[in-house]
PDB file of C-alpha atoms in Angstrom:
ATOM      1  CA  MET A 185      19.393-168.987  38.508  1.00 49.00           C
ATOM      2  CA  GLU A 186      22.624-170.969  38.418  1.00 62.00           C
ATOM      3  CA  ASN A 187      23.637-172.589  41.733  1.00 79.00           C
ATOM      4  CA  LYS A 188      20.217-171.922  43.208  1.00 91.00           C
ATOM      5  CA  LYS A 189      18.521-174.532  45.370  1.00 97.00           C
ATOM      6  CA  ILE A 190      16.281-176.705  43.195  1.00 98.00           C
ATOM      7  CA  VAL A 191      13.966-179.417  44.520  1.00 99.00           C
ATOM      8  CA  CYS A 192      12.350-181.895  42.121  1.00 99.00           C
ATOM      9  CA  ILE A 193       9.362-183.959  43.264  1.00 99.00           C
ATOM     10  CA  GLY A 194       8.128-187.009  41.391  1.00 98.00           C
ATOM     11  CA  GLY A 195       9.220-190.429  40.211  1.00 96.00           C
ATOM     12  CA  GLY A 196       9.658-192.572  37.125  1.00 91.00           C
ATOM     13  CA  THR A 197      11.899-191.934  34.128  1.00 91.00           C
ATOM     14  CA  GLY A 198      10.756-188.330  33.713  1.00 93.00           C
ATOM     15  CA  LEU A 199      12.330-187.263  36.995  1.00 96.00           C
ATOM     16  CA  SER A 200      15.722-188.863  36.377  1.00 95.00           C
ATOM     17  CA  THR A 201      15.788-187.474  32.818  1.00 94.00           C
ATOM     18  CA  MET A 202      15.257-183.949  34.117  1.00 97.00           C
ATOM     19  CA  LEU A 203      17.927-184.348  36.799  1.00 97.00           C
ATOM     20  CA  ARG A 204      20.557-185.177  34.172  1.00 95.00           C
ATOM     21  CA  GLY A 205      19.953-181.824  32.551  1.00 96.00           C
ATOM     22  CA  LEU A 206      19.703-179.758  35.728  1.00 97.00           C
ATOM     23  CA  LYS A 207      22.916-180.990  37.339  1.00 95.00           C
ATOM     24  CA  ALA A 208      24.880-178.909  34.823  1.00 94.00           C
ATOM     25  CA  TYR A 209      23.452-175.737  36.376  1.00 94.00           C
ATOM     26  CA  THR A 210      23.461-176.193  40.135  1.00 94.00           C
ATOM     27  CA  GLN A 211      25.346-177.925  42.922  1.00 90.00           C
ATOM     28  CA  ASP A 212      22.279-177.842  45.196  1.00 96.00           C
ATOM     29  CA  LEU A 213      19.835-180.244  43.571  1.00 98.00           C
ATOM     30  CA  THR A 214      17.449-182.498  45.489  1.00 99.00           C
ATOM     31  CA  ALA A 215      15.122-185.206  44.198  1.00 99.00           C
ATOM     32  CA  ILE A 216      12.189-186.229  46.393  1.00 99.00           C
ATOM     33  CA  VAL A 217      10.964-189.574  45.136  1.00 98.00           C
ATOM     34  CA  THR A 218       7.776-191.589  45.576  1.00 97.00           C
ATOM     35  CA  VAL A 219       8.057-195.111  47.022  1.00 97.00           C
ATOM     36  CA  SER A 220       4.592-196.519  46.254  1.00 95.00           C
ATOM     37  CA  ASP A 221       5.561-198.610  43.200  1.00 92.00           C
ATOM     38  CA  ASN A 222       4.490-202.238  43.522  1.00 92.00           C
ATOM     39  CA  GLY A 223       5.115-203.487  39.989  1.00 84.00           C
ATOM     40  CA  GLY A 224       7.945-204.940  37.922  1.00 85.00           C
ATOM     41  CA  HIS A 225      11.135-206.228  39.483  1.00 83.00           C
ATOM     42  CA  SER A 226      11.159-203.440  42.077  1.00 84.00           C
ATOM     43  CA  GLY A 227       7.771-204.730  43.149  1.00 85.00           C
ATOM     44  CA  ASP A 228       9.138-208.272  43.310  1.00 86.00           C
ATOM     45  CA  LEU A 229      11.956-207.139  45.606  1.00 89.00           C
ATOM     46  CA  ARG A 230       9.457-205.236  47.714  1.00 91.00           C
ATOM     47  CA  LYS A 231       7.388-208.378  48.268  1.00 88.00           C
ATOM     48  CA  GLU A 232      10.252-210.851  48.717  1.00 89.00           C
ATOM     49  CA  MET A 233      12.722-208.728  50.702  1.00 89.00           C
ATOM     50  CA  LYS A 234      10.246-206.511  52.580  1.00 91.00           C
ATOM     51  CA  ILE A 235      11.996-203.395  51.310  1.00 93.00           C
ATOM     52  CA  LEU A 236      10.751-200.230  49.637  1.00 95.00           C
ATOM     53  CA  PRO A 237      10.941-200.257  45.815  1.00 94.00           C
ATOM     54  CA  PRO A 238      14.465-199.119  44.848  1.00 94.00           C
ATOM     55  CA  GLY A 239      14.032-198.575  41.087  1.00 93.00           C
ATOM     56  CA  ASP A 240      13.056-194.898  40.829  1.00 95.00           C
ATOM     57  CA  ILE A 241      15.535-193.886  43.524  1.00 96.00           C
ATOM     58  CA  ARG A 242      18.328-195.832  41.806  1.00 95.00           C
ATOM     59  CA  ASN A 243      17.624-194.021  38.522  1.00 95.00           C
ATOM     60  CA  CYS A 244      17.838-190.651  40.277  1.00 97.00           C
ATOM     61  CA  LEU A 245      21.074-191.614  42.050  1.00 96.00           C
ATOM     62  CA  LEU A 246      22.595-192.581  38.696  1.00 95.00           C
ATOM     63  CA  ALA A 247      21.401-189.335  37.107  1.00 95.00           C
ATOM     64  CA  LEU A 248      23.346-187.345  39.715  1.00 96.00           C
ATOM     65  CA  ALA A 249      26.316-189.709  40.053  1.00 95.00           C
ATOM     66  CA  GLU A 250      29.916-188.691  39.444  1.00 93.00           C
ATOM     67  CA  ALA A 251      31.419-192.114  40.129  1.00 85.00           C
ATOM     68  CA  GLU A 252      33.757-194.046  37.855  1.00 82.00           C
ATOM     69  CA  PRO A 253      31.994-195.212  34.663  1.00 85.00           C
ATOM     70  CA  MET A 254      32.445-198.868  35.631  1.00 85.00           C
ATOM     71  CA  LEU A 255      30.653-198.320  38.941  1.00 86.00           C
ATOM     72  CA  GLU A 256      27.801-196.509  37.230  1.00 85.00           C
ATOM     73  CA  ALA A 257      27.591-199.341  34.707  1.00 89.00           C
ATOM     74  CA  LEU A 258      27.321-201.855  37.544  1.00 88.00           C
ATOM     75  CA  PHE A 259      24.425-199.960  39.136  1.00 88.00           C
ATOM     76  CA  ALA A 260      22.693-199.751  35.744  1.00 87.00           C
ATOM     77  CA  HIS A 261      23.309-203.378  34.688  1.00 91.00           C
ATOM     78  CA  ARG A 262      20.274-205.590  34.092  1.00 90.00           C
ATOM     79  CA  PHE A 263      20.561-209.374  34.001  1.00 90.00           C
ATOM     80  CA  SER A 264      19.385-211.000  30.768  1.00 88.00           C
ATOM     81  CA  GLU A 265      19.082-214.664  31.755  1.00 87.00           C
ATOM     82  CA  GLY A 266      18.811-217.118  34.621  1.00 85.00           C
ATOM     83  CA  SER A 267      16.844-216.695  37.834  1.00 84.00           C
ATOM     84  CA  LEU A 268      17.858-213.018  37.989  1.00 85.00           C
ATOM     85  CA  LYS A 269      16.623-212.252  34.458  1.00 86.00           C
ATOM     86  CA  GLY A 270      15.210-208.734  34.330  1.00 83.00           C
ATOM     87  CA  HIS A 271      16.563-207.749  37.732  1.00 87.00           C
ATOM     88  CA  ASN A 272      18.765-204.678  37.987  1.00 88.00           C
ATOM     89  CA  LEU A 273      22.086-205.052  39.791  1.00 93.00           C
ATOM     90  CA  GLY A 274      21.784-201.560  41.260  1.00 92.00           C
ATOM     91  CA  ASN A 275      18.479-202.490  42.863  1.00 93.00           C
ATOM     92  CA  LEU A 276      20.061-205.606  44.354  1.00 94.00           C
ATOM     93  CA  LEU A 277      22.993-203.567  45.664  1.00 95.00           C
ATOM     94  CA  ILE A 278      20.577-201.189  47.404  1.00 96.00           C
ATOM     95  CA  VAL A 279      18.833-204.203  48.944  1.00 95.00           C
ATOM     96  CA  GLY A 280      22.249-205.433  50.111  1.00 96.00           C
ATOM     97  CA  LEU A 281      23.110-202.046  51.597  1.00 97.00           C
ATOM     98  CA  ALA A 282      19.799-202.022  53.471  1.00 96.00           C
ATOM     99  CA  ASP A 283      20.622-205.461  54.856  1.00 96.00           C
ATOM    100  CA  LEU A 284      24.113-204.334  55.878  1.00 96.00           C
ATOM    101  CA  TYR A 285      23.149-201.004  57.421  1.00 97.00           C
ATOM    102  CA  GLY A 286      19.767-201.903  58.839  1.00 95.00           C
ATOM    103  CA  ASN A 287      17.234-199.866  56.872  1.00 96.00           C
ATOM    104  CA  PHE A 288      16.306-198.358  53.512  1.00 97.00           C
ATOM    105  CA  GLY A 289      17.231-194.789  54.445  1.00 97.00           C
ATOM    106  CA  ALA A 290      20.738-195.806  55.494  1.00 97.00           C
ATOM    107  CA  ALA A 291      21.107-197.780  52.263  1.00 97.00           C
ATOM    108  CA  ILE A 292      20.314-194.700  50.172  1.00 98.00           C
ATOM    109  CA  GLU A 293      22.797-192.610  52.172  1.00 97.00           C
ATOM    110  CA  LYS A 294      25.544-195.190  51.559  1.00 97.00           C
ATOM    111  CA  ALA A 295      24.645-195.345  47.870  1.00 96.00           C
ATOM    112  CA  HIS A 296      25.227-191.575  47.715  1.00 97.00           C
ATOM    113  CA  GLU A 297      28.778-192.155  48.963  1.00 96.00           C
ATOM    114  CA  VAL A 298      29.481-195.073  46.634  1.00 94.00           C
ATOM    115  CA  LEU A 299      28.233-193.243  43.527  1.00 94.00           C
ATOM    116  CA  ARG A 300      29.592-189.817  44.554  1.00 95.00           C
ATOM    117  CA  VAL A 301      26.190-188.267  44.030  1.00 96.00           C
ATOM    118  CA  ARG A 302      26.149-184.523  43.438  1.00 94.00           C
ATOM    119  CA  GLY A 303      23.028-183.396  45.226  1.00 96.00           C
ATOM    120  CA  GLN A 304      20.577-185.480  47.208  1.00 98.00           C
ATOM    121  CA  VAL A 305      18.019-188.163  46.460  1.00 98.00           C
ATOM    122  CA  LEU A 306      15.445-188.562  49.233  1.00 99.00           C
ATOM    123  CA  PRO A 307      12.569-191.018  49.514  1.00 98.00           C
ATOM    124  CA  VAL A 308       9.502-188.988  50.434  1.00 99.00           C
ATOM    125  CA  THR A 309       8.858-191.514  53.216  1.00 98.00           C
ATOM    126  CA  THR A 310      10.401-194.759  54.399  1.00 98.00           C
ATOM    127  CA  GLU A 311       7.096-196.224  55.549  1.00 97.00           C
ATOM    128  CA  ASP A 312       5.673-199.196  53.648  1.00 96.00           C
ATOM    129  CA  VAL A 313       2.894-197.442  51.733  1.00 97.00           C
ATOM    130  CA  GLN A 314       0.389-198.522  49.116  1.00 97.00           C
ATOM    131  CA  LEU A 315      -1.655-196.323  46.793  1.00 97.00           C
ATOM    132  CA  LYS A 316      -5.449-196.362  46.886  1.00 97.00           C
ATOM    133  CA  ALA A 317      -7.646-194.841  44.189  1.00 95.00           C
ATOM    134  CA  ILE A 318     -11.252-193.817  44.752  1.00 95.00           C
ATOM    135  CA  TYR A 319     -13.219-193.617  41.504  1.00 91.00           C
ATOM    136  CA  ASP A 320     -16.133-191.522  40.319  1.00 89.00           C
ATOM    137  CA  ASP A 321     -18.444-194.544  40.649  1.00 89.00           C
ATOM    138  CA  GLY A 322     -17.498-195.009  44.316  1.00 91.00           C
ATOM    139  CA  SER A 323     -15.328-198.080  43.786  1.00 92.00           C
ATOM    140  CA  GLU A 324     -11.813-198.384  45.232  1.00 95.00           C
ATOM    141  CA  VAL A 325      -8.634-200.131  44.083  1.00 94.00           C
ATOM    142  CA  VAL A 326      -5.429-200.609  46.112  1.00 96.00           C
ATOM    143  CA  GLY A 327      -1.938-200.907  44.580  1.00 94.00           C
ATOM    144  CA  GLU A 328      -0.236-198.858  41.864  1.00 92.00           C
ATOM    145  CA  CYS A 329      -0.251-201.602  39.217  1.00 90.00           C
ATOM    146  CA  GLU A 330      -3.791-202.606  40.077  1.00 91.00           C
ATOM    147  CA  ILE A 331      -4.971-198.994  39.727  1.00 89.00           C
ATOM    148  CA  VAL A 332      -3.497-198.586  36.250  1.00 84.00           C
ATOM    149  CA  SER A 333      -4.859-201.976  35.180  1.00 84.00           C
ATOM    150  CA  ALA A 334      -8.343-201.209  36.519  1.00 81.00           C
ATOM    151  CA  ASN A 335      -8.442-197.908  34.651  1.00 73.00           C
ATOM    152  CA  LYS A 336      -7.434-199.539  31.377  1.00 72.00           C
ATOM    153  CA  SER A 337     -10.046-202.263  31.764  1.00 68.00           C
ATOM    154  CA  HIS A 338     -13.040-200.210  32.845  1.00 70.00           C
ATOM    155  CA  LYS A 339     -12.239-196.637  31.739  1.00 72.00           C
ATOM    156  CA  LYS A 340     -13.084-195.272  35.164  1.00 77.00           C
ATOM    157  CA  TYR A 341     -11.981-191.840  36.334  1.00 85.00           C
ATOM    158  CA  ILE A 342     -10.073-191.233  39.533  1.00 92.00           C
ATOM    159  CA  LYS A 343     -11.803-188.918  41.988  1.00 93.00           C
ATOM    160  CA  GLU A 344      -9.236-189.055  44.791  1.00 95.00           C
ATOM    161  CA  MET A 345      -5.926-190.703  45.663  1.00 97.00           C
ATOM    162  CA  MET A 346      -4.945-191.883  49.144  1.00 98.00           C
ATOM    163  CA  LEU A 347      -2.083-193.712  50.802  1.00 98.00           C
ATOM    164  CA  ILE A 348      -2.317-196.722  53.087  1.00 98.00           C
ATOM    165  CA  PRO A 349      -1.481-195.955  55.841  1.00 96.00           C
ATOM    166  CA  SER A 350      -2.783-192.407  55.445  1.00 95.00           C
ATOM    167  CA  GLU A 351      -0.369-189.502  55.900  1.00 92.00           C
ATOM    168  CA  PRO A 352       2.772-191.565  56.515  1.00 97.00           C
ATOM    169  CA  LYS A 353       5.657-189.870  58.293  1.00 98.00           C
ATOM    170  CA  VAL A 354       7.765-187.765  55.960  1.00 99.00           C
ATOM    171  CA  TYR A 355      11.446-188.686  55.567  1.00 98.00           C
ATOM    172  CA  LYS A 356      14.052-186.531  57.276  1.00 96.00           C
ATOM    173  CA  ASN A 357      15.133-183.326  55.514  1.00 97.00           C
ATOM    174  CA  VAL A 358      12.301-183.443  52.946  1.00 99.00           C
ATOM    175  CA  LEU A 359      10.312-180.565  54.443  1.00 99.00           C
ATOM    176  CA  GLU A 360      13.464-178.550  55.104  1.00 98.00           C
ATOM    177  CA  LYS A 361      14.532-178.919  51.467  1.00 98.00           C
ATOM    178  CA  ILE A 362      11.134-177.700  50.269  1.00 99.00           C
ATOM    179  CA  ASP A 363      11.188-174.782  52.718  1.00 98.00           C
ATOM    180  CA  THR A 364      14.622-173.535  51.643  1.00 98.00           C
ATOM    181  CA  ALA A 365      14.306-174.156  47.880  1.00 98.00           C
ATOM    182  CA  ASP A 366      14.432-171.364  45.326  1.00 97.00           C
ATOM    183  CA  VAL A 367      12.481-173.473  42.848  1.00 98.00           C
ATOM    184  CA  ILE A 368      10.308-176.552  43.429  1.00 99.00           C
ATOM    185  CA  ILE A 369       9.506-178.675  40.390  1.00 99.00           C
ATOM    186  CA  LEU A 370       6.582-181.089  40.186  1.00 99.00           C
ATOM    187  CA  GLY A 371       6.973-183.646  37.386  1.00 94.00           C
ATOM    188  CA  PRO A 372       7.394-184.675  34.727  1.00 97.00           C
ATOM    189  CA  GLY A 373       5.940-188.086  35.462  1.00 95.00           C
ATOM    190  CA  SER A 374       2.781-190.109  35.882  1.00 96.00           C
ATOM    191  CA  LEU A 375       0.201-187.798  37.417  1.00 97.00           C
ATOM    192  CA  TYR A 376      -1.519-190.207  39.778  1.00 97.00           C
ATOM    193  CA  THR A 377       1.318-192.650  40.478  1.00 95.00           C
ATOM    194  CA  SER A 378       4.492-190.520  40.451  1.00 97.00           C
ATOM    195  CA  ILE A 379       3.505-186.970  41.448  1.00 98.00           C
ATOM    196  CA  ILE A 380       0.372-187.190  43.605  1.00 98.00           C
ATOM    197  CA  PRO A 381       1.727-189.908  45.978  1.00 98.00           C
ATOM    198  CA  ASN A 382       4.379-187.466  47.203  1.00 98.00           C
ATOM    199  CA  LEU A 383       1.683-184.927  48.043  1.00 99.00           C
ATOM    200  CA  LEU A 384      -0.126-187.434  50.268  1.00 98.00           C
ATOM    201  CA  VAL A 385       2.753-187.762  52.739  1.00 98.00           C
ATOM    202  CA  GLU A 386       2.488-185.929  56.058  1.00 97.00           C
ATOM    203  CA  GLY A 387       3.418-182.261  55.798  1.00 98.00           C
ATOM    204  CA  VAL A 388       4.336-182.109  52.101  1.00 99.00           C
ATOM    205  CA  CYS A 389       1.304-180.142  50.878  1.00 98.00           C
ATOM    206  CA  GLU A 390       1.584-177.759  53.805  1.00 98.00           C
ATOM    207  CA  ALA A 391       5.283-177.220  53.050  1.00 99.00           C
ATOM    208  CA  LEU A 392       4.462-176.447  49.413  1.00 99.00           C
ATOM    209  CA  ARG A 393       1.784-173.940  50.424  1.00 98.00           C
ATOM    210  CA  ASP A 394       4.267-172.195  52.742  1.00 98.00           C
ATOM    211  CA  ALA A 395       7.206-172.415  50.334  1.00 98.00           C
ATOM    212  CA  LYS A 396       9.149-169.265  49.564  1.00 97.00           C
ATOM    213  CA  GLY A 397      10.378-170.557  46.208  1.00 97.00           C
ATOM    214  CA  LYS A 398       8.481-170.757  42.940  1.00 98.00           C
ATOM    215  CA  ILE A 399       6.488-173.911  42.232  1.00 99.00           C
ATOM    216  CA  VAL A 400       6.818-175.157  38.660  1.00 99.00           C
ATOM    217  CA  TYR A 401       4.835-177.943  37.021  1.00 99.00           C
ATOM    218  CA  VAL A 402       6.481-179.719  34.081  1.00 98.00           C
ATOM    219  CA  GLY A 403       3.720-181.150  31.923  1.00 98.00           C
ATOM    220  CA  ASN A 404       3.917-184.590  30.365  1.00 97.00           C
ATOM    221  CA  ILE A 405       4.384-184.911  26.617  1.00 97.00           C
ATOM    222  CA  MET A 406       1.751-187.633  26.237  1.00 96.00           C
ATOM    223  CA  THR A 407      -1.315-188.720  28.178  1.00 95.00           C
ATOM    224  CA  GLN A 408      -1.031-192.094  29.889  1.00 92.00           C
ATOM    225  CA  PRO A 409      -3.354-195.055  29.384  1.00 88.00           C
ATOM    226  CA  GLY A 410      -4.757-196.156  32.712  1.00 82.00           C
ATOM    227  CA  GLU A 411      -4.261-192.725  34.269  1.00 90.00           C
ATOM    228  CA  THR A 412      -4.944-189.654  32.150  1.00 93.00           C
ATOM    229  CA  GLU A 413      -6.691-190.658  28.907  1.00 89.00           C
ATOM    230  CA  GLY A 414      -8.061-187.571  27.215  1.00 90.00           C
ATOM    231  CA  PHE A 415      -6.592-185.167  29.776  1.00 94.00           C
ATOM    232  CA  THR A 416      -5.682-181.656  28.694  1.00 95.00           C
ATOM    233  CA  LEU A 417      -2.762-179.758  30.206  1.00 96.00           C
ATOM    234  CA  LEU A 418      -5.227-177.783  32.332  1.00 95.00           C
ATOM    235  CA  GLU A 419      -6.771-180.972  33.710  1.00 96.00           C
ATOM    236  CA  HIS A 420      -3.320-182.178  34.823  1.00 97.00           C
ATOM    237  CA  VAL A 421      -2.775-178.851  36.604  1.00 97.00           C
ATOM    238  CA  ASN A 422      -6.231-178.911  38.199  1.00 97.00           C
ATOM    239  CA  VAL A 423      -5.628-182.354  39.702  1.00 98.00           C
ATOM    240  CA  ILE A 424      -2.372-181.236  41.330  1.00 98.00           C
ATOM    241  CA  GLU A 425      -3.956-178.033  42.656  1.00 98.00           C
ATOM    242  CA  GLN A 426      -6.774-180.138  44.111  1.00 97.00           C
ATOM    243  CA  TYR A 427      -4.143-181.244  46.643  1.00 98.00           C
ATOM    244  CA  ILE A 428      -1.820-178.261  47.069  1.00 98.00           C
ATOM    245  CA  GLY A 429      -4.336-175.463  46.520  1.00 98.00           C
ATOM    246  CA  VAL A 430      -5.727-173.518  43.572  1.00 97.00           C
ATOM    247  CA  GLY A 431      -3.226-171.065  42.092  1.00 96.00           C
ATOM    248  CA  MET A 432      -0.252-172.508  43.976  1.00 98.00           C
ATOM    249  CA  ILE A 433       1.605-173.402  40.769  1.00 98.00           C
ATOM    250  CA  ASP A 434       3.572-170.359  39.607  1.00 98.00           C
ATOM    251  CA  LYS A 435       4.762-171.623  36.216  1.00 98.00           C
ATOM    252  CA  ILE A 436       3.710-174.425  33.866  1.00 98.00           C
ATOM    253  CA  ILE A 437       6.289-175.751  31.418  1.00 98.00           C
ATOM    254  CA  ALA A 438       4.648-177.495  28.468  1.00 97.00           C
ATOM    255  CA  ASN A 439       5.879-179.066  25.262  1.00 95.00           C
ATOM    256  CA  ASP A 440       4.488-177.606  22.038  1.00 94.00           C
ATOM    257  CA  GLY A 441       6.533-179.700  19.621  1.00 93.00           C
ATOM    258  CA  TRP A 442       5.161-182.530  17.483  1.00 92.00           C
ATOM    259  CA  PRO A 443       6.744-185.965  17.139  1.00 91.00           C
ATOM    260  CA  GLU A 444       6.751-187.644  13.746  1.00 91.00           C
ATOM    261  CA  ALA A 445       3.401-188.974  12.547  1.00 91.00           C
ATOM    262  CA  MET A 446       4.466-192.607  12.947  1.00 92.00           C
ATOM    263  CA  VAL A 447       5.392-191.964  16.586  1.00 92.00           C
ATOM    264  CA  ILE A 448       2.011-190.351  17.266  1.00 92.00           C
ATOM    265  CA  GLU A 449       0.278-193.296  15.585  1.00 93.00           C
ATOM    266  CA  HIS A 450       2.224-195.731  17.780  1.00 90.00           C
ATOM    267  CA  TYR A 451       1.065-193.913  20.901  1.00 94.00           C
ATOM    268  CA  ASN A 452      -2.522-193.558  19.673  1.00 93.00           C
ATOM    269  CA  GLN A 453      -2.752-197.318  19.226  1.00 92.00           C
ATOM    270  CA  ASP A 454      -2.061-197.649  22.959  1.00 89.00           C
ATOM    271  CA  GLY A 455      -4.620-194.986  23.843  1.00 90.00           C
ATOM    272  CA  ALA A 456      -2.156-192.134  24.463  1.00 94.00           C
ATOM    273  CA  GLU A 457      -2.413-188.650  22.969  1.00 95.00           C
ATOM    274  CA  LEU A 458      -0.189-185.588  22.736  1.00 96.00           C
ATOM    275  CA  VAL A 459      -0.670-183.058  25.542  1.00 95.00           C
ATOM    276  CA  LEU A 460      -0.577-179.583  24.003  1.00 86.00           C
ATOM    277  CA  PRO A 461      -0.559-176.222  25.859  1.00 86.00           C
ATOM    278  CA  LEU A 462      -3.931-175.124  24.477  1.00 80.00           C
ATOM    279  CA  ILE A 463      -4.914-172.954  27.419  1.00 82.00           C
ATOM    280  CA  ASP A 464      -4.981-169.194  27.896  1.00 86.00           C
ATOM    281  CA  ASP A 465      -2.891-169.012  31.042  1.00 92.00           C
ATOM    282  CA  ALA A 466      -0.064-166.542  31.655  1.00 94.00           C
ATOM    283  CA  ARG A 467       1.757-169.188  33.703  1.00 96.00           C
ATOM    284  CA  VAL A 468       2.394-171.402  30.670  1.00 96.00           C
ATOM    285  CA  ILE A 469       5.841-171.539  29.072  1.00 97.00           C
ATOM    286  CA  ALA A 470       5.526-173.511  25.833  1.00 96.00           C
ATOM    287  CA  VAL A 471       8.721-174.932  24.336  1.00 95.00           C
ATOM    288  CA  PRO A 472       9.319-177.733  21.799  1.00 95.00           C
ATOM    289  CA  MET A 473      11.359-180.205  23.850  1.00 94.00           C
ATOM    290  CA  ILE A 474      10.772-183.675  22.444  1.00 94.00           C
ATOM    291  CA  ALA A 475      13.563-186.265  22.354  1.00 94.00           C
ATOM    292  CA  LEU A 476      12.920-189.655  20.727  1.00 89.00           C
ATOM    293  CA  ASN A 477      14.423-192.818  22.187  1.00 85.00           C
ATOM    294  CA  GLU A 478      15.423-194.663  19.022  1.00 81.00           C
ATOM    295  CA  LYS A 479      15.524-198.038  20.804  1.00 80.00           C
ATOM    296  CA  THR A 480      12.066-197.917  22.355  1.00 83.00           C
ATOM    297  CA  GLY A 481      10.277-195.521  20.018  1.00 83.00           C
ATOM    298  CA  TYR A 482       9.053-193.526  23.011  1.00 88.00           C
ATOM    299  CA  VAL A 483       9.361-189.762  23.383  1.00 94.00           C
ATOM    300  CA  ARG A 484      10.903-188.063  26.394  1.00 94.00           C
ATOM    301  CA  HIS A 485      11.671-184.507  27.391  1.00 96.00           C
ATOM    302  CA  ASP A 486      14.958-183.252  26.010  1.00 96.00           C
ATOM    303  CA  SER A 487      16.825-182.959  29.319  1.00 96.00           C
ATOM    304  CA  GLY A 488      19.044-180.113  28.131  1.00 96.00           C
ATOM    305  CA  LEU A 489      16.211-177.977  26.751  1.00 97.00           C
ATOM    306  CA  LEU A 490      14.051-178.655  29.786  1.00 97.00           C
ATOM    307  CA  ALA A 491      16.861-177.654  32.144  1.00 97.00           C
ATOM    308  CA  LYS A 492      17.501-174.415  30.214  1.00 96.00           C
ATOM    309  CA  THR A 493      13.808-173.564  30.375  1.00 97.00           C
ATOM    310  CA  ILE A 494      13.704-174.130  34.130  1.00 97.00           C
ATOM    311  CA  ILE A 495      16.845-172.064  34.670  1.00 95.00           C
ATOM    312  CA  SER A 496      15.407-169.215  32.561  1.00 93.00           C
ATOM    313  CA  ILE A 497      12.481-168.813  34.953  1.00 91.00           C
ATOM    314  CA  GLY A 498      14.780-167.080  37.448  1.00 68.00           C
TER     315      GLY A 498
END
């Protein structure tokens, strides 16, 4: 499957991690990224500068960059003190590019040139969207951070996700990339705040249903407090197919490795559990692919092993 057209849909660190592994296998790699984040320093920039959150897109640009190391370091640099403490220089540069060239889409295109990106990183929409969750008790919460916080506080279960405004206009080339892809990957990433938001944009679900390429879901290693407490792998899949259609996912890549006991204990204290492929489904490809970040103590997908598994699907 080398040099085939691969489209990855999602957001967060899981998406950029996967891209780093896949870029060794294909020149035609596209990331379609959610823009509904309203938290952290990206959220601050969104409120103050009236711009879409740049963080997830910046991480994907860096994952596919072939620029000089110093330039990559600049885009990755985070300030440690002063009024800019916590802010990422790359995010600020994207804000500056948007100011110079008039809009967020143009800023991302210029960032591709500056970083010599191999492939494409596309926002799923350039409209100013917010997430809305509708819960099983009929209540509603608006805003990505507010949704996660509400779930942690009240242990409610999400019945449906929506965007405000509903069905925003899809960004240019997104539907074309899905239509012409050999493989379309959903995840890894937060189910309700990284994957599903992309599916709520005008035309995306329809494009996935009509896609000629295989649709692959990459399961998360751990459940996420505030989103998927207690979820099995099958429940993750069922939620996605609630939007794109039952049976639309062709392959499910799942981790079946175990982190060290102390790592599991650390996660359990926060309410997270290991997601294991304990389902009888011919679509499942189970591979041990855990990588531990020694600095944070968090587990991630091993980008190299994940990429090899995706490529082996053919």
